[in-house]
XYZ file of C-alpha atoms in Angstrom:
526
model
C -12.269 17.823 24.940
C -8.516 17.431 24.568
C -6.927 15.603 21.657
C -5.090 12.311 21.967
C -1.450 13.012 22.763
C 1.251 10.362 22.623
C 4.717 10.736 24.049
C 6.739 10.887 20.831
C 8.813 13.493 19.026
C 8.633 14.894 15.500
C 11.916 15.637 13.765
C 12.002 17.054 10.279
C 8.325 16.358 9.780
C 8.337 12.744 10.864
C 8.319 10.696 13.996
C 11.747 9.871 15.366
C 12.451 6.411 16.673
C 14.142 6.253 20.031
C 14.497 3.309 22.415
C 12.400 1.340 19.956
C 12.517 -2.087 21.566
C 12.563 -0.840 25.118
C 9.634 -0.719 27.481
C 6.430 0.878 26.219
C 7.419 4.544 26.400
C 4.657 5.655 24.096
C 1.909 6.568 26.541
C -1.735 7.231 25.988
C -2.559 10.565 27.567
C -6.128 11.556 26.757
C -7.361 8.861 24.398
C -9.182 7.132 27.228
C -11.130 10.286 27.999
C -12.004 10.767 24.335
C -13.080 7.177 23.903
C -15.100 7.280 27.087
C -16.875 10.370 25.834
C -17.581 8.749 22.453
C -18.865 5.599 24.111
C -21.114 7.598 26.409
C -22.523 9.616 23.509
C -23.216 6.532 21.427
C -24.895 4.853 24.366
C -27.114 7.860 25.065
C -28.132 8.047 21.399
C -29.139 4.408 21.351
C -26.390 3.393 18.905
C -24.480 1.147 21.266
C -25.205 -1.619 23.692
C -22.213 -0.750 25.870
C -22.806 0.584 29.336
C -21.796 4.156 29.948
C -18.301 3.892 31.478
C -17.315 5.801 34.549
C -14.481 8.286 34.367
C -12.425 8.810 37.500
C -10.543 11.877 38.846
C -7.860 13.397 36.673
C -4.127 13.375 37.316
C -1.514 15.573 35.706
C 1.396 14.269 33.643
C 4.009 15.917 31.460
C 3.934 15.692 27.671
C 6.832 15.601 25.188
C 7.316 19.368 25.430
C 7.272 19.335 29.230
C 3.852 20.920 29.600
C 1.363 19.718 32.159
C -1.680 17.975 30.714
C -4.449 15.954 32.258
C -5.138 12.280 31.924
C -7.612 10.018 33.682
C -5.982 8.421 36.678
C -8.174 5.385 36.188
C -10.791 4.978 33.499
C -13.217 2.146 33.072
C -13.236 1.803 29.278
C -15.155 -1.161 27.944
C -12.794 -3.666 26.248
C -13.506 -4.272 22.575
C -12.233 -6.526 19.823
C -11.215 -5.138 16.433
C -10.738 -7.036 13.177
C -8.168 -5.802 10.650
C -7.832 -7.231 7.136
C -4.664 -6.407 5.226
C -2.839 -7.517 2.102
C 0.070 -9.933 2.538
C 2.826 -11.281 0.324
C 3.698 -14.690 1.671
C 1.928 -16.695 4.350
C 2.880 -15.612 7.904
C 2.599 -18.926 9.733
C 3.646 -17.267 12.998
C 0.803 -14.752 12.910
C -0.716 -15.949 16.186
C 2.509 -15.151 18.041
C 2.683 -11.672 16.536
C -0.967 -11.035 17.304
C -0.518 -11.994 20.953
C 2.407 -9.576 21.338
C 0.605 -6.845 19.412
C -2.408 -7.123 21.683
C -0.272 -6.429 24.743
C 0.155 -2.911 23.343
C -3.419 -2.389 22.212
C -4.912 -3.636 25.477
C -2.741 -1.247 27.461
C -3.205 1.772 25.208
C -6.787 1.607 23.925
C -8.205 -1.408 25.809
C -8.751 -3.383 22.612
C -7.677 -6.709 21.226
C -7.098 -6.993 17.491
C -7.657 -9.915 15.152
C -4.951 -9.512 12.498
C -6.089 -11.105 9.237
C -3.476 -11.150 6.442
C -4.766 -12.173 3.007
C -2.522 -13.258 0.128
C -2.116 -10.438 -2.385
C -3.393 -12.459 -5.315
C -6.604 -13.263 -3.438
C -7.085 -10.008 -1.558
C -9.541 -8.189 -3.787
C -11.793 -11.213 -4.315
C -11.715 -12.014 -0.601
C -12.593 -8.487 0.463
C -15.333 -8.147 -2.129
C -16.888 -11.281 -0.625
C -16.508 -9.887 2.899
C -18.194 -6.617 1.908
C -21.007 -8.363 0.042
C -21.725 -10.613 3.024
C -22.140 -7.699 5.421
C -19.535 -9.187 7.754
C -18.748 -7.101 10.807
C -15.125 -5.975 10.797
C -13.285 -2.750 11.554
C -10.336 -2.029 9.272
C -9.379 -3.055 5.740
C -6.396 -2.114 3.609
C -7.452 -0.348 0.406
C -5.831 1.565 -2.456
C -6.333 3.133 -5.843
C -5.074 -0.024 -7.574
C -6.448 -2.963 -5.576
C -9.692 -3.258 -3.600
C -10.414 0.215 -4.900
C -10.914 2.993 -2.394
C -13.243 5.134 -4.500
C -15.432 2.243 -5.612
C -15.893 0.993 -2.072
C -16.729 4.473 -0.812
C -19.339 4.813 -3.542
C -21.028 1.558 -2.594
C -21.099 2.446 1.098
C -18.509 -0.070 2.296
C -16.475 2.426 4.326
C -17.258 4.703 7.276
C -16.654 8.487 7.114
C -13.970 9.374 9.663
C -13.193 13.025 9.037
C -14.901 14.147 12.254
C -12.939 11.552 14.231
C -9.469 12.521 13.009
C -8.750 15.569 15.232
C -9.788 13.656 18.362
C -8.493 10.158 17.689
C -5.756 10.617 15.074
C -3.817 13.818 15.872
C -0.536 12.183 14.863
C -1.916 11.237 11.465
C -3.346 14.732 11.030
C 0.005 16.337 11.814
C 1.969 13.856 9.712
C 0.005 14.360 6.486
C -1.252 17.918 6.822
C -3.147 19.048 3.727
C -2.162 15.864 1.867
C -5.071 14.181 3.650
C -7.297 16.081 1.230
C -6.216 13.584 -1.424
C -8.256 10.955 0.450
C -11.441 13.054 0.330
C -14.255 11.424 -1.655
C -17.770 12.852 -1.967
C -16.990 15.429 0.681
C -15.495 13.206 3.374
C -12.475 11.068 4.290
C -12.908 7.325 4.782
C -9.357 6.002 5.205
C -6.041 6.788 6.860
C -3.078 6.714 4.461
C 0.175 4.914 5.078
C 3.093 7.307 5.400
C 5.599 5.915 2.937
C 6.862 7.130 -0.396
C 4.107 9.173 -2.003
C 6.031 9.498 -5.216
C 6.232 7.068 -8.094
C 9.400 6.021 -9.892
C 8.677 3.094 -12.189
C 11.484 0.979 -13.555
C 13.356 -2.313 -13.741
C 15.041 -4.322 -10.988
C 18.163 -6.246 -12.071
C 20.253 -8.692 -10.072
C 23.622 -6.977 -9.701
C 25.665 -10.133 -10.253
C 24.348 -10.437 -13.807
C 24.550 -6.714 -14.562
C 28.220 -6.808 -13.534
C 29.003 -10.066 -15.318
C 27.607 -8.907 -18.660
C 28.564 -5.218 -18.312
C 25.014 -3.958 -18.572
C 24.957 -0.250 -19.421
C 22.062 0.837 -17.229
C 22.074 4.355 -18.696
C 21.052 2.889 -22.056
C 17.885 1.211 -20.709
C 14.806 3.373 -21.247
C 12.249 0.890 -22.627
C 11.488 -2.821 -22.615
C 13.150 -3.410 -25.988
C 16.392 -1.888 -24.673
C 16.639 -4.915 -22.348
C 16.507 -7.528 -25.098
C 20.259 -8.039 -25.731
C 20.805 -8.528 -22.002
C 17.901 -10.978 -21.688
C 19.288 -13.009 -24.595
C 22.696 -13.145 -22.891
C 21.061 -14.554 -19.778
C 19.119 -17.127 -21.836
C 22.232 -18.300 -23.665
C 24.648 -18.392 -20.738
C 22.598 -18.951 -17.563
C 20.471 -22.095 -18.059
C 19.089 -22.073 -14.507
C 18.080 -18.408 -14.557
C 14.792 -16.856 -15.704
C 15.718 -13.775 -17.761
C 12.519 -11.830 -16.922
C 10.111 -12.659 -14.085
C 6.367 -12.038 -14.316
C 3.154 -13.182 -12.598
C -0.578 -13.050 -13.243
C -0.797 -9.540 -11.780
C 1.816 -8.281 -14.251
C 1.045 -5.086 -16.149
C 3.259 -2.699 -18.111
C 5.466 0.032 -16.705
C 3.522 2.740 -18.453
C 6.227 5.362 -18.046
C 8.245 3.403 -20.610
C 5.514 4.402 -23.092
C 4.989 8.003 -21.852
C 1.630 6.970 -20.363
C 0.449 7.724 -16.827
C -2.261 6.180 -14.689
C -3.710 7.991 -11.667
C -7.085 6.324 -11.486
C -7.586 7.315 -15.125
C -5.157 6.798 -17.996
C -3.663 9.532 -20.180
C -0.618 10.316 -22.276
C 1.794 12.677 -20.552
C 1.863 14.750 -23.741
C -1.943 15.214 -23.575
C -3.197 14.963 -19.968
C -6.625 16.405 -20.828
C -7.585 13.399 -22.960
C -8.617 10.090 -21.408
C -7.452 6.908 -23.117
C -8.059 3.216 -22.505
C -4.869 1.199 -22.576
C -6.435 -1.857 -24.197
C -7.135 0.269 -27.291
C -3.852 2.213 -27.303
C -1.272 1.440 -30.015
C 1.407 1.564 -27.324
C -0.308 -1.273 -25.469
C -0.583 -3.433 -28.574
C 3.135 -2.890 -29.159
C 3.868 -3.867 -25.562
C 1.828 -7.080 -25.820
C 3.686 -7.986 -28.979
C 6.958 -7.487 -27.135
C 5.838 -9.642 -24.221
C 4.650 -12.425 -26.556
C 7.985 -12.305 -28.368
C 9.771 -12.626 -25.027
C 7.570 -15.492 -23.922
C 8.191 -17.438 -27.141
C 11.931 -16.775 -26.776
C 11.891 -18.366 -23.323
C 12.770 -15.131 -21.555
C 9.646 -15.130 -19.345
C 8.811 -17.860 -16.829
C 6.374 -20.361 -18.321
C 3.959 -20.171 -15.366
C 3.678 -16.370 -15.495
C -0.057 -16.306 -16.292
C -0.896 -18.504 -13.284
C 1.794 -17.546 -10.730
C -0.138 -15.929 -7.841
C 2.191 -12.944 -7.433
C 5.639 -11.766 -8.422
C 7.201 -12.404 -5.029
C 6.512 -16.123 -5.364
C 8.361 -16.073 -8.700
C 11.361 -14.216 -7.281
C 11.705 -16.219 -4.064
C 14.288 -18.722 -5.366
C 16.624 -15.950 -6.442
C 16.790 -17.190 -10.024
C 15.265 -14.208 -11.845
C 17.668 -11.805 -13.568
C 15.266 -8.932 -14.281
C 11.829 -7.872 -13.168
C 9.964 -4.597 -12.868
C 8.463 -2.472 -10.135
C 5.977 0.361 -10.106
C 7.764 2.165 -7.305
C 11.518 2.156 -6.895
C 11.542 3.554 -3.369
C 14.490 5.162 -1.608
C 16.393 2.343 0.084
C 14.129 -0.229 -1.536
C 17.050 -2.262 -2.831
C 17.311 -4.020 0.544
C 13.731 -5.240 0.284
C 14.232 -6.392 -3.291
C 17.397 -8.184 -2.202
C 15.376 -10.143 0.344
C 12.774 -10.970 -2.305
C 15.472 -12.103 -4.746
C 16.939 -14.856 -2.618
C 19.464 -12.578 -0.921
C 21.074 -11.348 -4.152
C 21.961 -7.667 -4.488
C 19.956 -5.686 -7.022
C 20.272 -2.423 -8.921
C 17.496 -0.091 -10.066
C 16.921 1.234 -13.571
C 14.287 3.994 -13.344
C 12.163 4.888 -16.361
C 10.784 8.154 -14.956
C 11.611 11.016 -12.609
C 9.936 11.057 -9.167
C 6.300 12.084 -9.515
C 4.054 12.876 -6.554
C 0.994 10.668 -6.953
C -0.903 11.338 -3.721
C -1.775 9.253 -0.678
C -4.365 6.834 -2.062
C -1.884 4.188 -3.232
C -2.016 2.515 0.177
C -4.463 3.206 3.037
C -6.483 1.568 5.768
C -10.211 2.257 5.747
C -12.771 1.903 8.508
C -15.635 -0.468 7.679
C -19.206 0.798 7.759
C -19.979 -2.357 9.769
C -17.561 -1.380 12.551
C -19.161 -0.918 15.939
C -16.048 0.813 17.261
C -14.837 3.318 14.648
C -13.249 5.582 17.269
C -11.145 2.741 18.626
C -10.214 1.659 15.080
C -9.057 5.175 14.189
C -7.061 5.350 17.439
C -5.360 2.075 16.514
C -4.315 3.437 13.122
C -2.997 6.574 14.818
C -0.829 4.357 17.003
C 0.494 2.633 13.872
C 1.535 6.060 12.589
C 3.330 7.059 15.797
C 4.316 4.051 17.915
C 7.569 2.591 16.602
C 7.398 -0.482 18.827
C 4.018 -1.502 17.433
C 4.978 -0.724 13.846
C 8.238 -2.692 14.004
C 6.472 -5.637 15.630
C 3.875 -5.829 12.880
C 6.397 -5.233 10.107
C 9.336 -7.370 11.233
C 8.074 -9.591 14.030
C 9.878 -10.335 17.282
C 13.563 -9.558 17.660
C 15.604 -12.737 18.091
C 12.810 -14.895 16.678
C 12.021 -13.328 13.311
C 14.958 -10.947 12.879
C 18.162 -9.734 14.476
C 19.748 -6.285 14.556
C 23.249 -5.847 13.148
C 25.916 -3.559 14.575
C 24.302 -0.598 12.804
C 20.937 -1.311 14.385
C 19.422 -2.489 11.101
C 17.175 -5.491 10.593
C 18.558 -8.804 9.374
C 15.626 -11.175 8.714
C 15.899 -14.739 9.994
C 15.249 -17.147 7.139
C 12.131 -19.329 7.403
C 11.168 -17.662 10.683
C 7.451 -17.922 9.999
C 6.951 -14.183 9.562
C 8.048 -13.014 6.064
C 6.494 -9.560 6.299
C 9.557 -7.323 6.523
C 9.253 -5.718 3.094
C 5.646 -4.559 3.392
C 5.480 -1.878 6.004
C 3.694 0.065 3.277
C 0.408 -1.616 4.238
C 0.717 -1.021 7.999
C 1.428 2.479 9.276
C 4.301 4.950 9.070
C 7.412 3.593 7.399
C 9.609 6.429 8.639
C 9.376 5.409 12.309
C 10.509 1.866 11.558
C 13.872 0.188 11.593
C 15.911 0.209 8.422
C 16.787 -3.113 6.851
C 20.380 -4.207 6.405
C 21.653 -2.604 3.222
C 19.340 0.412 3.326
C 21.222 3.724 3.414
C 21.093 5.647 6.674
C 19.264 8.529 4.973
C 16.486 6.379 3.476
C 13.687 8.064 5.397
C 15.101 11.546 4.918
C 15.229 10.973 1.150
C 11.692 9.577 1.242
C 10.378 12.672 3.017
C 12.309 15.011 0.711
C 10.817 13.324 -2.359
C 7.344 13.472 -0.875
C 7.659 17.200 -0.354
C 9.456 18.185 -3.559
C 8.597 15.729 -6.349
C 6.784 17.090 -9.374
C 3.037 16.585 -9.236
C 0.995 14.714 -11.797
C -1.001 17.099 -14.011
C -4.088 15.234 -12.774
C -3.185 15.431 -9.086
C -6.367 16.121 -7.135
C -8.686 14.589 -9.704
C -10.680 11.573 -8.546
C -12.926 9.665 -10.869
C -16.328 8.724 -9.443
C -17.517 5.557 -11.151
C -20.982 5.481 -9.596
C -22.717 6.354 -12.887
C -20.995 3.511 -14.749
C -20.673 0.875 -12.053
C -22.467 -1.710 -14.192
C -20.011 -1.136 -17.019
C -17.058 -1.279 -14.624
C -18.164 -4.649 -13.231
C -18.626 -6.059 -16.739
C -15.246 -4.744 -17.881
C -13.487 -6.222 -14.858
C -14.956 -9.610 -15.700
C -13.691 -9.337 -19.277
C -10.225 -8.201 -18.194
C -10.023 -11.112 -15.773
C -10.601 -13.507 -18.633
C -7.856 -12.202 -20.920
C -5.592 -9.901 -18.890
C -3.053 -12.252 -17.332
C -2.524 -14.276 -20.487
C -1.972 -11.219 -22.666
C 0.147 -9.158 -20.275
C 2.551 -12.004 -19.477
C 3.027 -12.795 -23.172
C 1.398 -16.208 -22.840
C -1.363 -15.391 -25.348
C -0.810 -14.127 -28.887
C -2.143 -10.536 -29.048
C -2.833 -10.905 -32.757
C -5.502 -13.440 -31.804
C -6.670 -12.410 -28.344
C -6.381 -8.611 -28.226
C -9.224 -8.163 -30.773
C -11.306 -10.566 -28.689
C -10.599 -8.507 -25.575
C -11.421 -5.258 -27.335
C -14.675 -6.647 -28.736
C -15.683 -7.937 -25.286
C -14.891 -4.550 -23.713
C -17.046 -2.805 -26.313
C -19.933 -5.084 -25.413
C -19.286 -4.471 -21.708
C -19.729 -0.711 -22.162
C -16.211 0.685 -22.416
C -17.349 3.627 -24.559
C -19.820 4.800 -21.902
C -17.124 4.337 -19.257
C -14.578 6.456 -21.149
C -17.179 9.115 -21.903
C -18.014 9.429 -18.211
C -14.328 9.706 -17.292
C -13.806 12.379 -19.938
C -16.864 14.324 -18.806
C -15.661 14.427 -15.205
C -12.120 15.344 -16.231
C -13.365 18.174 -18.471
C -15.414 19.564 -15.581
C -12.423 19.322 -13.252
C -10.130 21.199 -15.637
C -12.830 23.826 -16.212
C -12.883 24.590 -12.463
C -9.105 24.880 -12.099
């Protein structure tokens, strides 16, 4: 059977965007035939209640390279409904409007409607854990190596293996990622489709430019948290309405400032073969002391331990400095939007490091009755610029406008504040640029993805199945103390020993031993 072929072009390894808001030029060529075949097979095997659809005579069309290929002239493909959960920063009150427009594409291309279900970032993991535990039928869920963990959910059977579906229903994804898809392989199979965005990590600080200019901040001198202290004190003394450093309950350290890396396991860059636990590391104790000092000095917002997420703290534009775990190419425009429209500058604390594809993905649920259709939808999100821009930015003229350069200018209070999070949706490089992003943003992104240095632990994936009881107990303990300690609200001299003692009782030693065992075996095979 032929693969799915869409009418789009690759340039320099990524999908080019042409006539983006024009009529639907991206055409489904053989997906209907593939889906019909899958539906027929599942019906014959007794795994579906759908009737076997009837395929009709073939017609010939021309693909992007001008070659003749066959497509069904008319195909009776049973309509289905898909449900997609994804993480959201901000509440999109105009979601129903976006969903209605989005479904015009999906009904035409794969004969499916899609329930789009955004969940606030601060609530996402708890919400999805409840959904999984309930056995709810849904089709797609955003997952990662840092929230709603990909590996853990694979190990407990929450996700559906899709490797056999990718050549047929996701040829664009397969071509886009190439052998990088191997990074998503767990226990011998692939369960999620990555988002094509920056696959490198550059941690660092984000500073409002107006304050950096006003106080002559020497950005080249900033390597660690303590290097920021004179600047933060200047803000405190001279800017009474400004928060010197913004944090929220999901705050955690920029580990590169302490020569520590995290790639699913934690290690010092100087000794990548030895697993450590940050809550017992001297560097972490030092960091907590710094944060508590800052909190007592009034440099950190008082509600940091309870603020749902950092974006809610930044929204008023009154935060001088914050941090980010990924200073992406062209990302300043997104941070400007998050910071009340104020320009920002980046202060990186590490060189670009390739960290793999598992930082942001969409997985297929094991409860999905239509995994082929779900995979085909995600392939569209990797190749169809119209659909991607709609889900990322909304409707032109209602949620954003395009400036003279063809770049997005968000409309304030439009009801769809999603423009900075294409990294949960599909393929960033086929989307519009935002006003202020350099013209070469996507080219730089692709170049970094291909050429950044790789983590010494790239390719290693920890399987927590043997210590899942300990992991659950440790997560409960961390939830009790983590936000208060990491935002500086709690005194580490008092509460860090309590956290460490609770982790010991929860089984942290067994957890670390299992991580070390697996890492030793991995290095031995290299």
